[in-house]
């Protein structure tokens, strides 16, 4: 048998950041070996991790730069492609100014690549940079930012095993972050209680000791209700509140009206369960709040997150082992892309672009005279800017907005209305089909760089394989483009960019390629070369100017688009265990696709009966924005009046609403009024 | 005592990672996860693979002696198999499936050429891949006695340290 070699790597799918070995034979990936020594996943991999190699060798991988012409796609050389691109950027910038350019980074690309992309944008004079965090956890940054001072997970995932109570709201961790279930079960084996609040009875709810099935969009009412009980029964942590927080009076006042009876009426959760949950959470020595897109993807996203933070603060469940707030992020490097400043309102390290003095520091670091000060357009605002005529050019790196953005028909029109669209990806995604120029990128194992997982763990991924055809690592493409634009990018490799990141982003200060390669990564903040990293945040003080956390009361508002007589159902969307986000990878993975081949819609059997629909019927789902077809699945998982659709297939996001959260500009994906009928 | 893959049913999240891992390794999944719902939205995943029976019903039922138990486990002789499917009928766990030699779709633990492809506990590997990959830690590679003992000890541990305010 031919010699096989093992190469450590990190799963390219989700933000958990599981480690495994790629098994190579003659340079081809032939297998996966598990890595029981990895601190995050202890060797385990979910279905997607097991299928990770399938996309590497997929026949549809992009192998050459492509230009759209009358005759279809035309191959061109890298030189031609990059010259054209640089020329276009110069032309648009010259004619319409830097504000006419937009750069969309990728939560699937490395820190180094994202850092360089936003640097290019800002050196060209625009803050129109954003990443897909806008669609999943922008509200975590705003909500946790204003309460705790840092919009990131406070404790590592393994800490969950040490919680006595785990309160999960708006997260189906069992399907979407399976290794989290491992930690939750370890806690349960030690006697912990699990409370799951979700409108759907998901596999996560199967594990729970108490399930709170709330009406979609009533999360704030529920959490306020829990806090009201805690205060009314005197279960709050007075010492913690006095020593480490401000603003409790305002919260106390705001919560008065959220009695169990009122909250039960709003949420549909029995008052007794609200009281039980509140007592269990408050009385636990250590408790964690776990949330995800069921909390963030609402027009009240920031307020939802804020309520979660208030709840943890009220009971002093922060800053120690087993006690914290754990927003489960989506993409493998969405945390990193945000840390790197691929956000319209932040420079690297969450430095606000529009605060006086903030530009000086970066100008010095980058040796520049000028930097854009105005907050840029966030991804969700760019669409309207295209129609308004002010945005003319977009560079999309590793992202498929056609399938991941709400109100997709409008977005497609916007892409077609641009003067020039360049998409850099590993496949000809539905978004790439709208591009003028397509650049073939290397996939994760074909390049090196660092990735930051949901628990702030920065891990180095090695280059293990060569890319198909002419496909190139994103970093190489960006360096070559930067040099063509006269921006003087002298980096030889990803390690050089990381060194610059370490000089620019204080939390990454102690990182180097060598250090990261040594073990299974480091958890930021890691300010200097000897610092061991900081798994638990806020142990002594919060990341706010005065070190104190703030209670910020939030009010429950009726969902933005309630069902009515024209659109009597409420559609919520989410993920399934066997697919991933826009599906551009998982739908190309045979092992995953054969187990979950098509778009479906979950509907309560009683509703189905009333409309004479059977399981398997193809039904049409229509909202105010569009319509799509899906196969009916009858299940008690959803309550009457509620529909659920996964968003991994084209179709779902034709339906979703593009109304935005005021502060974070995240769209309210969850909760679109709709109607249905048999096709 | 023979080791086998045991399941802690209260832990299975029905993610099917075990199925995919097995399929990735051997081309066909030899463990299958059924999702059983209770009609009220609750559910449980039931992963099933060969129980490595001391007295294998499949072999007892095989009229051609194609399946037989030897000291180091169940053996299959494709030359003797007549495709009758009695082994499938006999296995009380549904842990064996038969793809008729004539082809046809569906899953199978016996492939076209009639080679045994049922769960053989990943020979050459310390831990079967389904156990290693299971994110929930629901699968355990052990013998029957230790598995039972662990369940008893687990329950006992819970009694020692009750949850702060039992629900
Ligand atoms: S949990 Fe996430 S990181 Fe881990 S194997 Fe699955 S997709 Fe990959
Ligand atoms: S991998 Fe584990 S949790 Fe997932 S289906 Fe198999 S046994 Fe169940």
CSV table of N, CA and C in Angstrom, one decimal, chain A residues 239-307:
chain,number,residue,atom,x,y,z
A,239,UNK,N,-24.6,41.3,45.3
A,239,UNK,CA,-23.2,41.7,45.5
A,239,UNK,C,-22.6,42.0,44.1
A,240,UNK,N,-22.9,41.1,43.2
A,240,UNK,CA,-22.4,41.2,41.8
A,240,UNK,C,-22.9,42.5,41.2
A,241,UNK,N,-24.2,42.7,41.4
A,241,UNK,CA,-24.8,43.9,40.8
A,241,UNK,C,-24.2,45.2,41.3
A,242,UNK,N,-24.0,45.2,42.7
A,242,UNK,CA,-23.4,46.4,43.3
A,242,UNK,C,-22.0,46.6,42.8
A,243,UNK,N,-21.2,45.6,42.8
A,243,UNK,CA,-19.8,45.7,42.6
A,243,UNK,C,-19.4,45.9,41.1
A,244,UNK,N,-20.2,45.3,40.2
A,244,UNK,CA,-19.7,45.2,38.8
A,244,UNK,C,-20.7,45.8,37.8
A,245,UNK,N,-21.8,46.3,38.2
A,245,UNK,CA,-22.7,46.8,37.1
A,245,UNK,C,-23.3,48.2,37.5
A,246,UNK,N,-23.8,48.8,36.5
A,246,UNK,CA,-24.6,50.1,36.7
A,246,UNK,C,-26.0,49.9,36.0
A,247,UNK,N,-26.9,50.6,36.5
A,247,UNK,CA,-28.2,50.7,35.7
A,247,UNK,C,-29.3,49.8,36.2
A,248,UNK,N,-29.1,49.1,37.4
A,248,UNK,CA,-30.2,48.2,37.8
A,248,UNK,C,-31.5,48.8,38.0
A,249,UNK,N,-31.5,50.1,38.5
A,249,UNK,CA,-32.8,50.8,38.8
A,249,UNK,C,-33.7,50.8,37.6
A,250,UNK,N,-33.0,51.2,36.5
A,250,UNK,CA,-33.8,51.4,35.2
A,250,UNK,C,-34.4,50.0,34.8
A,251,UNK,N,-33.6,49.0,35.0
A,251,UNK,CA,-34.1,47.6,34.6
A,251,UNK,C,-35.3,47.3,35.5
A,252,UNK,N,-35.1,47.5,36.8
A,252,UNK,CA,-36.2,47.1,37.8
A,252,UNK,C,-37.5,47.8,37.4
A,253,UNK,N,-37.4,49.0,37.0
A,253,UNK,CA,-38.6,49.8,36.7
A,253,UNK,C,-39.2,49.2,35.5
A,254,UNK,N,-38.4,49.0,34.4
A,254,UNK,CA,-38.9,48.5,33.2
A,254,UNK,C,-39.6,47.1,33.3
A,255,UNK,N,-39.1,46.3,34.2
A,255,UNK,CA,-39.5,44.9,34.2
A,255,UNK,C,-40.9,44.8,35.0
A,256,UNK,N,-41.3,45.7,35.7
A,256,UNK,CA,-42.5,45.6,36.6
A,256,UNK,C,-43.7,45.0,35.9
A,257,UNK,N,-43.9,45.4,34.7
A,257,UNK,CA,-45.1,44.9,34.0
A,257,UNK,C,-45.0,43.5,33.4
A,258,UNK,N,-43.8,43.0,33.4
A,258,UNK,CA,-43.6,41.6,32.8
A,258,UNK,C,-43.9,40.5,33.8
A,259,UNK,N,-45.1,40.5,34.3
A,259,UNK,CA,-45.4,39.5,35.3
A,259,UNK,C,-45.6,38.1,34.5
A,260,UNK,N,-45.5,37.0,35.2
A,260,UNK,CA,-45.7,35.7,34.5
A,260,UNK,C,-47.0,35.7,33.7
A,261,UNK,N,-48.0,36.3,34.3
A,261,UNK,CA,-49.3,36.2,33.6
A,261,UNK,C,-49.3,36.9,32.3
A,262,UNK,N,-48.8,38.1,32.3
A,262,UNK,CA,-48.7,38.9,31.1
A,262,UNK,C,-47.8,38.2,30.1
A,263,UNK,N,-46.6,37.8,30.6
A,263,UNK,CA,-45.6,37.2,29.7
A,263,UNK,C,-46.2,35.9,29.1
A,264,UNK,N,-46.9,35.2,29.9
A,264,UNK,CA,-47.5,33.9,29.4
A,264,UNK,C,-48.5,34.2,28.2
A,265,UNK,N,-49.3,35.3,28.4
A,265,UNK,CA,-50.2,35.7,27.4
A,265,UNK,C,-49.5,36.1,26.1
A,266,UNK,N,-48.4,36.8,26.2
A,266,UNK,CA,-47.6,37.2,25.0
A,266,UNK,C,-46.9,36.0,24.3
A,267,UNK,N,-46.3,35.2,25.1
A,267,UNK,CA,-45.4,34.2,24.6
A,267,UNK,C,-46.1,32.8,24.3
A,268,UNK,N,-47.1,32.6,25.1
A,268,UNK,CA,-47.8,31.3,25.0
A,268,UNK,C,-47.1,30.2,25.9
A,269,UNK,N,-46.1,30.6,26.7
A,269,UNK,CA,-45.5,29.7,27.6
A,269,UNK,C,-46.2,29.7,28.9
A,270,UNK,N,-46.6,28.6,29.5
A,270,UNK,CA,-47.3,28.6,30.8
A,270,UNK,C,-46.5,29.4,31.8
A,271,UNK,N,-47.3,30.1,32.6
A,271,UNK,CA,-46.7,31.0,33.7
A,271,UNK,C,-45.8,30.1,34.6
A,272,UNK,N,-46.3,28.9,35.0
A,272,UNK,CA,-45.6,28.1,35.9
A,272,UNK,C,-44.2,27.7,35.3
A,273,UNK,N,-44.1,27.5,34.0
A,273,UNK,CA,-42.8,27.2,33.4
A,273,UNK,C,-41.9,28.4,33.5
A,274,UNK,N,-42.4,29.5,33.3
A,274,UNK,CA,-41.6,30.8,33.3
A,274,UNK,C,-41.0,30.9,34.7
A,275,UNK,N,-41.8,30.7,35.8
A,275,UNK,CA,-41.3,30.8,37.1
A,275,UNK,C,-40.3,29.7,37.4
A,276,UNK,N,-40.6,28.4,37.0
A,276,UNK,CA,-39.6,27.3,37.2
A,276,UNK,C,-38.3,27.7,36.5
A,277,UNK,N,-38.3,28.1,35.3
A,277,UNK,CA,-37.1,28.4,34.6
A,277,UNK,C,-36.3,29.5,35.3
A,278,UNK,N,-37.0,30.5,35.7
A,278,UNK,CA,-36.3,31.7,36.3
A,278,UNK,C,-35.6,31.2,37.6
A,279,UNK,N,-36.3,30.4,38.4
A,279,UNK,CA,-35.7,29.9,39.7
A,279,UNK,C,-34.5,29.1,39.4
A,280,UNK,N,-34.6,28.1,38.5
A,280,UNK,CA,-33.5,27.2,38.2
A,280,UNK,C,-32.3,28.0,37.7
A,281,UNK,N,-32.5,29.0,36.8
A,281,UNK,CA,-31.4,29.7,36.3
A,281,UNK,C,-30.7,30.6,37.4
A,282,UNK,N,-31.6,31.2,38.2
A,282,UNK,CA,-31.0,32.1,39.2
A,282,UNK,C,-30.3,31.4,40.4
A,283,UNK,N,-30.9,30.2,40.7
A,283,UNK,CA,-30.4,29.5,41.9
A,283,UNK,C,-29.1,28.7,41.6
A,284,UNK,N,-28.8,28.5,40.3
A,284,UNK,CA,-27.6,27.7,40.0
A,284,UNK,C,-26.4,28.5,40.4
A,285,UNK,N,-25.4,27.8,40.9
A,285,UNK,CA,-24.1,28.4,41.2
A,285,UNK,C,-23.5,29.0,40.0
A,286,UNK,N,-23.5,28.2,38.9
A,286,UNK,CA,-23.0,28.6,37.6
A,286,UNK,C,-24.0,28.3,36.6
A,287,UNK,N,-24.3,29.3,35.7
A,287,UNK,CA,-25.3,29.1,34.6
A,287,UNK,C,-24.8,29.8,33.4
A,288,UNK,N,-25.2,29.3,32.2
A,288,UNK,CA,-24.8,29.9,31.0
A,288,UNK,C,-26.0,30.2,30.2
A,289,UNK,N,-25.9,31.3,29.4
A,289,UNK,CA,-26.9,31.6,28.4
A,289,UNK,C,-26.3,31.3,27.0
A,290,UNK,N,-27.0,30.4,26.3
A,290,UNK,CA,-26.5,30.1,24.9
A,290,UNK,C,-27.6,30.6,23.9
A,291,UNK,N,-27.2,31.4,23.0
A,291,UNK,CA,-28.2,31.8,22.0
A,291,UNK,C,-27.5,31.8,20.6
A,292,UNK,N,-28.4,31.9,19.6
A,292,UNK,CA,-27.9,32.0,18.2
A,292,UNK,C,-28.8,32.8,17.4
A,293,UNK,N,-29.0,32.4,16.1
A,293,UNK,CA,-29.7,33.2,15.2
A,293,UNK,C,-31.2,33.4,15.5
A,294,UNK,N,-31.8,32.5,16.3
A,294,UNK,CA,-33.1,32.7,16.7
A,294,UNK,C,-33.3,34.0,17.6
A,295,UNK,N,-32.2,34.5,18.1
A,295,UNK,CA,-32.2,35.7,18.9
A,295,UNK,C,-31.7,36.9,18.0
A,296,UNK,N,-30.7,36.6,17.2
A,296,UNK,CA,-30.1,37.7,16.5
A,296,UNK,C,-30.8,38.2,15.2
A,297,UNK,N,-31.4,37.3,14.5
A,297,UNK,CA,-32.0,37.6,13.2
A,297,UNK,C,-33.4,38.2,13.3
A,298,UNK,N,-33.6,39.2,14.0
A,298,UNK,CA,-34.8,39.9,14.2
A,298,UNK,C,-34.7,41.4,14.0
A,299,UNK,N,-35.7,42.1,13.7
A,299,UNK,CA,-35.6,43.5,13.7
A,299,UNK,C,-35.3,44.1,15.1
A,300,UNK,N,-35.6,43.2,16.1
A,300,UNK,CA,-35.3,43.6,17.4
A,300,UNK,C,-34.0,42.9,17.9
A,301,UNK,N,-33.2,42.5,16.9
A,301,UNK,CA,-32.0,41.7,17.2
A,301,UNK,C,-31.1,42.2,18.3
A,302,UNK,N,-30.8,43.5,18.3
A,302,UNK,CA,-29.9,44.1,19.3
A,302,UNK,C,-30.6,44.0,20.6
A,303,UNK,N,-31.9,44.3,20.7
A,303,UNK,CA,-32.6,44.3,22.0
A,303,UNK,C,-32.7,42.8,22.5
A,304,UNK,N,-32.9,41.9,21.6
A,304,UNK,CA,-32.9,40.5,22.0
A,304,UNK,C,-31.6,40.1,22.7
A,305,UNK,N,-30.5,40.5,22.1
A,305,UNK,CA,-29.2,40.1,22.7
A,305,UNK,C,-29.0,40.8,24.0
A,306,UNK,N,-29.4,42.1,24.0
A,306,UNK,CA,-29.3,42.9,25.2
A,306,UNK,C,-30.0,42.2,26.4
A,307,UNK,N,-31.2,41.7,26.1
A,307,UNK,CA,-32.0,41.0,27.1
A,307,UNK,C,-31.2,39.8,27.7
